[in-house]
Coordinates of C-alpha atoms in Angstrom, one line a residue:
X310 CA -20.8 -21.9 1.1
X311 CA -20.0 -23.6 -1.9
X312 CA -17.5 -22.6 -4.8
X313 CA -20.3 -22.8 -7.0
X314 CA -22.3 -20.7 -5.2
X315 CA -20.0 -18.3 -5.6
X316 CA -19.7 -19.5 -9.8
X317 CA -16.1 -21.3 -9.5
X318 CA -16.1 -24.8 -11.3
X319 CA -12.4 -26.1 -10.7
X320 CA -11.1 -28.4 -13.0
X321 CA -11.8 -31.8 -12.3
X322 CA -8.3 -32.7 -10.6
X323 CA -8.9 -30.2 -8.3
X324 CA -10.3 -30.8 -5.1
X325 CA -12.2 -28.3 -2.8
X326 CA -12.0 -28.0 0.8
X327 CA -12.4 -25.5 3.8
X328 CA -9.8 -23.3 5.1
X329 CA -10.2 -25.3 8.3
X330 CA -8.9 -28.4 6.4
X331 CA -5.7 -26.6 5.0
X332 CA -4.4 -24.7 8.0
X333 CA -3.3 -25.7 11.2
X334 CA -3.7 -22.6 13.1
X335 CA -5.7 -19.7 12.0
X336 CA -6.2 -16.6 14.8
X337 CA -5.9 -13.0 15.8
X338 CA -3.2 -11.4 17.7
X339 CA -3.4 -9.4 20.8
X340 CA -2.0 -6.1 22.5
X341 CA 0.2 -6.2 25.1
X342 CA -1.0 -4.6 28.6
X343 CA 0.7 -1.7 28.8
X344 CA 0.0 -0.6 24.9
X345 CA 2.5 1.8 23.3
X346 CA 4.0 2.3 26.1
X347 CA 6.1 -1.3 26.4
X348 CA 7.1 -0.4 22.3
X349 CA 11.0 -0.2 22.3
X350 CA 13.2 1.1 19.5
X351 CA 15.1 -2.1 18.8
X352 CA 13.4 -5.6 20.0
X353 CA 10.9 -8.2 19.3
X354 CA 9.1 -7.3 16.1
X355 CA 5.5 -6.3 16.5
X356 CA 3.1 -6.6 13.6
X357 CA 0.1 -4.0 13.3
X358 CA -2.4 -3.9 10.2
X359 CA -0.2 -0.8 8.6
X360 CA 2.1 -3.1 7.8
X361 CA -0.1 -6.1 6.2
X362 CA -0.6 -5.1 3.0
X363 CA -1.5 -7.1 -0.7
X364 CA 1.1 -9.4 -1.8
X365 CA 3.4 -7.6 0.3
X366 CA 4.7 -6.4 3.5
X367 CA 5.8 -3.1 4.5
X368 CA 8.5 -2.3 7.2
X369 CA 7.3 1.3 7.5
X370 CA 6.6 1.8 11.0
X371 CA 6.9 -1.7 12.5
X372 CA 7.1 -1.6 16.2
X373 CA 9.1 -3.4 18.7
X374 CA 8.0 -4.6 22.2
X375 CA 10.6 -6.0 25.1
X376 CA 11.1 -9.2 25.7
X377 CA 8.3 -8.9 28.7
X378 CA 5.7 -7.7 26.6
X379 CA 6.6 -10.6 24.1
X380 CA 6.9 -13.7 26.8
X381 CA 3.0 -12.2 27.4
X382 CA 2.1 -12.6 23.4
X383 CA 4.1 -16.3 23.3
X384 CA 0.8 -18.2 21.8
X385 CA 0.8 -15.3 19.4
X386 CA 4.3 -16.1 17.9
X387 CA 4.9 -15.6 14.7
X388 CA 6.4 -18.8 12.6
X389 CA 8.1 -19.5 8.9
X390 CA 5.3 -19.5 6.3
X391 CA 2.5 -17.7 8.3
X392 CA 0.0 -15.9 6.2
X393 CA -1.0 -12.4 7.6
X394 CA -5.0 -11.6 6.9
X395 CA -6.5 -8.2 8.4
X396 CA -9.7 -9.0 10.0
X397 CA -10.9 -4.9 11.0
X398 CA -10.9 -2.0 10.0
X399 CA -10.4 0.5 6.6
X400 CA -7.8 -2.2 6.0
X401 CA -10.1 -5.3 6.4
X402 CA -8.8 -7.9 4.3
X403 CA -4.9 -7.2 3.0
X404 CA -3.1 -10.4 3.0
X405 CA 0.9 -11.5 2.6
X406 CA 3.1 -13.7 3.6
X407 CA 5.2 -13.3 6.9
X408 CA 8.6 -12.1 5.3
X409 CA 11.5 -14.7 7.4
X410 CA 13.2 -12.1 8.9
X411 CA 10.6 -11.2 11.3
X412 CA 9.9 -14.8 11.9
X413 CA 9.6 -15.0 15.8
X414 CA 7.4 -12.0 16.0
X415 CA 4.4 -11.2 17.6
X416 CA 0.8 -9.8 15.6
X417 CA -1.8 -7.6 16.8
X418 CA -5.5 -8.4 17.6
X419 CA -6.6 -6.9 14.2
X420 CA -4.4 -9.2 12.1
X421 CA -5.1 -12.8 11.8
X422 CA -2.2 -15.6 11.5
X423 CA -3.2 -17.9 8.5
X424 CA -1.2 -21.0 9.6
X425 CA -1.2 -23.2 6.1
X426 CA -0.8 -27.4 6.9
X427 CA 1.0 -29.3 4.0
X428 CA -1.6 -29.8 2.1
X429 CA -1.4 -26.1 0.2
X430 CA 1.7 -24.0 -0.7
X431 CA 1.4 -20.9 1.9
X432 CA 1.8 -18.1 -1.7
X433 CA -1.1 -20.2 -3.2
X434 CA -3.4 -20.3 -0.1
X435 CA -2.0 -16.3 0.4
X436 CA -3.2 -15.6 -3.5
X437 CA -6.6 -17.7 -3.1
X438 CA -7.5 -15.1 0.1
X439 CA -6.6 -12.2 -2.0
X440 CA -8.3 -12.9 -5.1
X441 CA -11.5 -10.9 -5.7
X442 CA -14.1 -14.0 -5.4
X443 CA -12.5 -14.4 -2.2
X444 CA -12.6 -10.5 -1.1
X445 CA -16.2 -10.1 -2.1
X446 CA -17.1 -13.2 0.0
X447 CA -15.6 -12.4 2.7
X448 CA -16.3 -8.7 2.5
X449 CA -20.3 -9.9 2.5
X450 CA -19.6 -11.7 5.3
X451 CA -18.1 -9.1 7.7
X452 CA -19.9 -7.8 10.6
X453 CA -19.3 -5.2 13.6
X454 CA -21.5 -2.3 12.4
X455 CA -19.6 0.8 11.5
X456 CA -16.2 -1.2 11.8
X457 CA -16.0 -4.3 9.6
X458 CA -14.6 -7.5 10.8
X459 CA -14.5 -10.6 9.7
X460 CA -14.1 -13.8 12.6
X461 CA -11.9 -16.9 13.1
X462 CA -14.9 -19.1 12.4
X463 CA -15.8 -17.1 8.9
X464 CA -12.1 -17.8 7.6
X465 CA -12.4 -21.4 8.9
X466 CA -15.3 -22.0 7.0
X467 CA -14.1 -20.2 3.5
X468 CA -13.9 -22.7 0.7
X469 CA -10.6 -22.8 -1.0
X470 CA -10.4 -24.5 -5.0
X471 CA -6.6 -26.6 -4.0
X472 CA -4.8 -27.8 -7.6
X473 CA -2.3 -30.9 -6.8
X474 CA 1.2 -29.7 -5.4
X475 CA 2.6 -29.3 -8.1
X476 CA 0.1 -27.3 -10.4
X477 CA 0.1 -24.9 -6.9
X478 CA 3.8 -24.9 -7.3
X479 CA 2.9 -23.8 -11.0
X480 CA 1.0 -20.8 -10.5
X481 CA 2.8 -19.7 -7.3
X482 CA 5.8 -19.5 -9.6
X483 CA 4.3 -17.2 -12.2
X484 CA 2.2 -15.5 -10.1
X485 CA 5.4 -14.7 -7.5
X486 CA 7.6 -13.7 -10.6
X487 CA 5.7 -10.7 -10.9
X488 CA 5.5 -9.8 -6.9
X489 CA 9.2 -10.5 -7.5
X490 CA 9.5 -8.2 -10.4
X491 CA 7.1 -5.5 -8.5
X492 CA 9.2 -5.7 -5.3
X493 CA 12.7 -5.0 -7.4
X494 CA 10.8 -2.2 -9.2
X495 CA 9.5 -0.6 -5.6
X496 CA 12.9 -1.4 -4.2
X497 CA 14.9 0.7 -7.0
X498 CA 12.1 3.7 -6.8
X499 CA 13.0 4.1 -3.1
X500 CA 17.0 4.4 -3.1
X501 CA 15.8 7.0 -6.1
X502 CA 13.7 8.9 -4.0
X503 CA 16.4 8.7 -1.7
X504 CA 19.0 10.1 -3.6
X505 CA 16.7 13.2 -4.4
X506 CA 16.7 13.7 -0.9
X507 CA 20.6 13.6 -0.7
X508 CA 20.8 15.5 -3.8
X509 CA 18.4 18.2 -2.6
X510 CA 19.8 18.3 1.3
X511 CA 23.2 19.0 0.1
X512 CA 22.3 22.6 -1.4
X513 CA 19.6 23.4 0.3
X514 CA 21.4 26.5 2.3
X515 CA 18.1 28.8 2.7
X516 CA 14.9 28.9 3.6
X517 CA 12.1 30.8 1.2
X518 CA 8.1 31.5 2.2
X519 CA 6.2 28.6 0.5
X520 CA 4.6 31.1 -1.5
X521 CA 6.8 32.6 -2.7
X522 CA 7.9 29.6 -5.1
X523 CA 4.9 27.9 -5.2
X524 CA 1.0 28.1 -5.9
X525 CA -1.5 26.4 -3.5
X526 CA -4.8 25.0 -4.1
X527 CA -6.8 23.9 -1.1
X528 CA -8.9 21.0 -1.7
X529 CA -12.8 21.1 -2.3
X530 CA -15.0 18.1 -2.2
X531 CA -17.4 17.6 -4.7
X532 CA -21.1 16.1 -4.3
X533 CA -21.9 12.9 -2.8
X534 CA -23.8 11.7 -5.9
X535 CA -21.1 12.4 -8.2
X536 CA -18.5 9.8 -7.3
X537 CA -18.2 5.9 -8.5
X538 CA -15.8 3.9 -9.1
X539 CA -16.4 3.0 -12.6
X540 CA -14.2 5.2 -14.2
X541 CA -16.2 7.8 -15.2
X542 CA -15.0 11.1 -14.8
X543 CA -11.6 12.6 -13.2
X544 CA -10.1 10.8 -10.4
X545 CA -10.6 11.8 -7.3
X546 CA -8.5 12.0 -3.7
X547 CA -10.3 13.4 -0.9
X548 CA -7.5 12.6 1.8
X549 CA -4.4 10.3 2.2
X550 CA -6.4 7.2 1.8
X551 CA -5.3 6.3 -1.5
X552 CA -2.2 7.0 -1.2
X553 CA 1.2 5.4 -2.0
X554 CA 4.9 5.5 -2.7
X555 CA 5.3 8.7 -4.6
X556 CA 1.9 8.1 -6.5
X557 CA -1.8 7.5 -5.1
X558 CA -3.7 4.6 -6.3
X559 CA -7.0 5.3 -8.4
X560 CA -9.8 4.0 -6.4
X561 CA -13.1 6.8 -6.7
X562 CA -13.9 9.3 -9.4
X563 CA -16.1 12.0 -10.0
X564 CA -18.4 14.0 -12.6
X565 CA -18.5 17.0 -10.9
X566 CA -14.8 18.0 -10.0
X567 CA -14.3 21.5 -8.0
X568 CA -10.8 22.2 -7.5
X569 CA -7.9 20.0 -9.5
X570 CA -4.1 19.1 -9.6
X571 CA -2.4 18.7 -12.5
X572 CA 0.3 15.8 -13.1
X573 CA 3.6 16.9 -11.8
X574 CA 2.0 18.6 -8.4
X575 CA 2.8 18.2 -5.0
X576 CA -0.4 16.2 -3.0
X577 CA 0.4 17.5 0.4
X578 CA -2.4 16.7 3.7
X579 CA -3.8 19.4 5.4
X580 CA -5.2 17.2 7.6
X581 CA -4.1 14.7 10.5
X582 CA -1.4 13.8 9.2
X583 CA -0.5 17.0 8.3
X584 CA 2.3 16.8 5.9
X585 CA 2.0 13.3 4.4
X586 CA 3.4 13.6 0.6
X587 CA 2.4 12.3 -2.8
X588 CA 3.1 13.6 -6.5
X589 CA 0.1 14.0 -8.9
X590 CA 0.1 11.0 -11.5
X591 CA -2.0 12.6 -13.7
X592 CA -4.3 15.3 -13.5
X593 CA -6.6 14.8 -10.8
X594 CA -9.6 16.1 -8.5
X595 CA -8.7 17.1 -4.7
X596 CA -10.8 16.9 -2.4
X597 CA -11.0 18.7 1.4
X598 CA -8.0 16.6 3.1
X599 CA -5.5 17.6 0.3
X600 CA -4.3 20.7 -0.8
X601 CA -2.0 20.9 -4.3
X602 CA 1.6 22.7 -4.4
X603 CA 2.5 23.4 -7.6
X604 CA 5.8 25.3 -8.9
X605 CA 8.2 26.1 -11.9
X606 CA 10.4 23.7 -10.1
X607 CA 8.1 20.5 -8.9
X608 CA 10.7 18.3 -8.3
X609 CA 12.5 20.8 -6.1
X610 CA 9.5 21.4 -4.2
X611 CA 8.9 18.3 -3.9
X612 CA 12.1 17.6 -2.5
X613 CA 11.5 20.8 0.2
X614 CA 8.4 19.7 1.2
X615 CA 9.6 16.1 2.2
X616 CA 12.7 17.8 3.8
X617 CA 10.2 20.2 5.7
X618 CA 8.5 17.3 8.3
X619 CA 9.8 19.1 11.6
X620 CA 7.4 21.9 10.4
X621 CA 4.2 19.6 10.1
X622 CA 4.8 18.1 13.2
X623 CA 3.6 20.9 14.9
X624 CA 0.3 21.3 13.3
X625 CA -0.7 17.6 14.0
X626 CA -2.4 18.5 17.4
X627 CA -4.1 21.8 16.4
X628 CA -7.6 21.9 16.3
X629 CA -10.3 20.6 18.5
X630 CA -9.9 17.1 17.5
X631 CA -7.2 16.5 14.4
X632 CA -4.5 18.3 13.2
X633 CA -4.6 20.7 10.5
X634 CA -3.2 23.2 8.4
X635 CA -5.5 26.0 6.9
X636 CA -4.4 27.8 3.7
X637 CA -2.8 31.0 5.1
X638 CA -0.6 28.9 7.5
X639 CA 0.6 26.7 4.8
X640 CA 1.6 29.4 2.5
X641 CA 3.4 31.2 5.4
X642 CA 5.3 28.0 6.1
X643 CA 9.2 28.6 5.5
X644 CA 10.6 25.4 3.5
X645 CA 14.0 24.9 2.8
X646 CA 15.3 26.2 -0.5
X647 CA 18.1 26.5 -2.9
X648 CA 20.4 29.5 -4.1
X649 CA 18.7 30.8 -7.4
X650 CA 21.7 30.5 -9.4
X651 CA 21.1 26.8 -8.4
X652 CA 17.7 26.3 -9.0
X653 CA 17.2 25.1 -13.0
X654 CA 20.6 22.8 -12.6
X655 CA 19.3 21.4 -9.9
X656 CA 16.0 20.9 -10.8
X657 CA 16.8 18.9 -14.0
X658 CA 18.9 16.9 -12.1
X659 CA 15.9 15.8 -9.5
X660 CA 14.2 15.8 -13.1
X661 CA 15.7 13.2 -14.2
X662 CA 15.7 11.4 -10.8
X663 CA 11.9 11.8 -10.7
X664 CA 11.3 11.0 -14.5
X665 CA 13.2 7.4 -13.8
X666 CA 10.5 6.9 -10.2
X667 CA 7.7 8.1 -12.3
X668 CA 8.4 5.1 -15.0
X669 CA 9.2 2.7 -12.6
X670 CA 6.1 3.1 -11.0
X671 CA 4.0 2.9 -14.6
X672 CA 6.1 0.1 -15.1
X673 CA 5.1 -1.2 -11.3
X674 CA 0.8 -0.2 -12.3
X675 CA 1.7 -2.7 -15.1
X676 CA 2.8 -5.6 -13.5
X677 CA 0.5 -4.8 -10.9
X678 CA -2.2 -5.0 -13.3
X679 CA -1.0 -8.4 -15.0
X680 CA -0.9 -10.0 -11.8
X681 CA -4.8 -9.0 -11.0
X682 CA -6.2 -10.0 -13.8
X683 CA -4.2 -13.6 -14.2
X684 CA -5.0 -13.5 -10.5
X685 CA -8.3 -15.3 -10.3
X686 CA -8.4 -17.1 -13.8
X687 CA -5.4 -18.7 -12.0
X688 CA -6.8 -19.5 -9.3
X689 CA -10.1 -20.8 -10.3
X690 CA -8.4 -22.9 -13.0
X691 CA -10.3 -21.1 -15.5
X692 CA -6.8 -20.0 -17.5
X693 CA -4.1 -22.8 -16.8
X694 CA -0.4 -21.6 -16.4
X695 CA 1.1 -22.6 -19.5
X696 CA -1.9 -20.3 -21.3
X697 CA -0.5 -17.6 -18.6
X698 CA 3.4 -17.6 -19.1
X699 CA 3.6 -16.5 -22.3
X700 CA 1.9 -13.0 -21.3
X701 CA 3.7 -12.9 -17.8
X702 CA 7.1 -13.6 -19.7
X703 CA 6.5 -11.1 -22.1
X704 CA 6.4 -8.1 -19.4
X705 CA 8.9 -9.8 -17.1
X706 CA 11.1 -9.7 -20.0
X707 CA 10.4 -5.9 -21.3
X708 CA 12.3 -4.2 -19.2
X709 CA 12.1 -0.8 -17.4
X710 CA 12.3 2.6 -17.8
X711 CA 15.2 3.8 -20.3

């Protein structure tokens, strides 16, 4: 396929070529025999789709393999500059760079190495698989029945619109000021949330009936032929699909909505995983896989309910297949609580604690958004960079939350 088959003109100075003609190695990983059970606490990184994400990488439970298991993945090593592309699965198509300090790891068979040659920048070649041209080709392309899956020989043969070196250089700067910029912005949210967690474990000295401090909504789907993803209606989370740090990401909505949230609840899963945590955004639709916890105090029981995962652990293998929680167990669960003479100081401290996350991460939807947009008119040399910089330089340069 051609770029203008899929309606890309590049500018005249631009050349096109084939993935295969700007990459020197481009291939899926493998397990090692033996599975889970040769993972180690502390050893030779091991990179698994969870962890491949858009633009960026997350450390969240990487695994480790011995140095065995990794002499048996050797022509599966992972080297400075590698581009990570998930080939199956829900998460079919996230793609970042390979951050250096798990240079000399190993990658599963559902992530791809994208080994770029000198002729393209790895962050621009990283951004051209990402952009949305590029998802929805290679999305059409993906076969494997009820699991998508894209192969070697598709990526090899996915055209690629290459600028000189230095106009890549260009747009790989602006473009990587705002991962920068969204990165910082994720980085201060976490040590946040963390210190609500220290703030919250050093007087919690009790522990109350979730009940009895809180009101719980069990999730209800709504009808098939109500959702899109258009925008219309009230968005909607049927399980933990969307969501993120702290906030789910708006993806589907729906006309008909049965049981809501409102901003400022708890999102907890009542299915496998039982327990996974998110905060409400805005108001929102729940659907079967969520159920919403709402209080007087909401950042204190938010707080509880990440301090209570010892608890969820033990409904993760009840039921016939999954894990899950019904609506009597949850609000008999005992969560750990603070002395009420306690409870409104504390709770406007985690206020404010929470008020400062929740603008960082508007402030992070922002930049996110920026960066989407200027995304493929960047890349397809539609918008040129110094038409860019103005508007990227104006939000790098606003600040963040007061």
């Amino acid at each position: 396929m051609k770029l203008k088959d899929i309606g890309i003109t590049p500018p005249l100075n631009w050349q096109e070529k084939l993935v295969a003609e700007v990459t020197v190695k481009v291939g899926s990983g493998a397990t090692p025999r033996g599975g889970k059970s040769v993972y180690v606490e502390k050893g030779v990184p091991f990179v698994r789709s969870q962890n491949v994400h858009d633009h960026s990488f997350k450390e969240d439970n990487l695994a480790f393999i011995d140095e065995d298991a990794s002499t048996q993945l050797r022509s599966v090593e992972l080297l400075e500059k590698d581009i990570l592309l998930n080939i199956t699965g829900d998460s079919i198509l996230r793609c970042c760079l390979l951050p250096d300090k798990f240079i000399g790891g190993r990658v599963n068979q559902h992530v791809s190495i994208v080994r770029p040659s000198e002729a393209v920048l790895p962050i621009f070649l990283q951004k051209w698989l990402t952009s949305p041209v590029m998802k929805s080709m290679m999305l059409a392309q993906a076969s494997g029945g009820t699991r998508k899956a894209i192969t070697k020989r598709q990526i090899l043969q996915l055209p690629v619109a290459l600028p000189p070196i230095a106009e890549q250089r260009r747009i790989a700067g602006l473009l990587g000021a705002l991962d920068d910029k969204i990165e910082s912005v994720s980085k201060i949210s976490v040590i946040l949330q963390d210190l609500g967690d220290t703030v919250f474990g050093s007087f919690a000295c009790r522990e109350i009936k979730l009940s009895e401090v809180a009101e719980i909504t069990m999730g209800a789907s709504p009808p098939g032929t109500s959702y899109n993803d258009d925008g219309d209606g009230m968005t909607f989370y049927q399980g933990i699909r969307d969501f993120g740090f702290r906030y789910p990401q708006k993806r589907v909505y729906t006309t008909s909505p049965k049981k809501k949230a409102i901003s400022g609840d708890a999102l907890l899963s009542v299915r496998a995983p039982v327990g996974t945590l998110n905060s409400a955004f805005e108001d929102c639709c729940i659907g079967r896989g969520l159920a919403a916890v709402r209080s007087k105090y909401p950042s204190l029981i938010y707080y509880s309910l990440r301090a209570s995962q010892p608890i969820w652990d033990s409904f993760q293998s009840e039921g016939t297949i999954f894990g899950s929680i019904n609506r009597s167990h949850l609000s008999s669960i005992q969560v750990p609580w603070v002395e009420e003479t306690a409870l409104d100081s504390l709770e406007y401290r985690l206020g404010l604690i929470d008020n400062n996350i929740k603008n960082l991460q508007a402030e992070k939807r922002t930049l996110e958004g920026l960066r989407d947009t200027l995304l493929p008119e960047l890349m397809s040399g539609r918008m040129r960079v110094e038409e860019a910089k103005g508007l990227v330089m104006e939000v790098l340069d606003g600040g963040g939350p007061e």
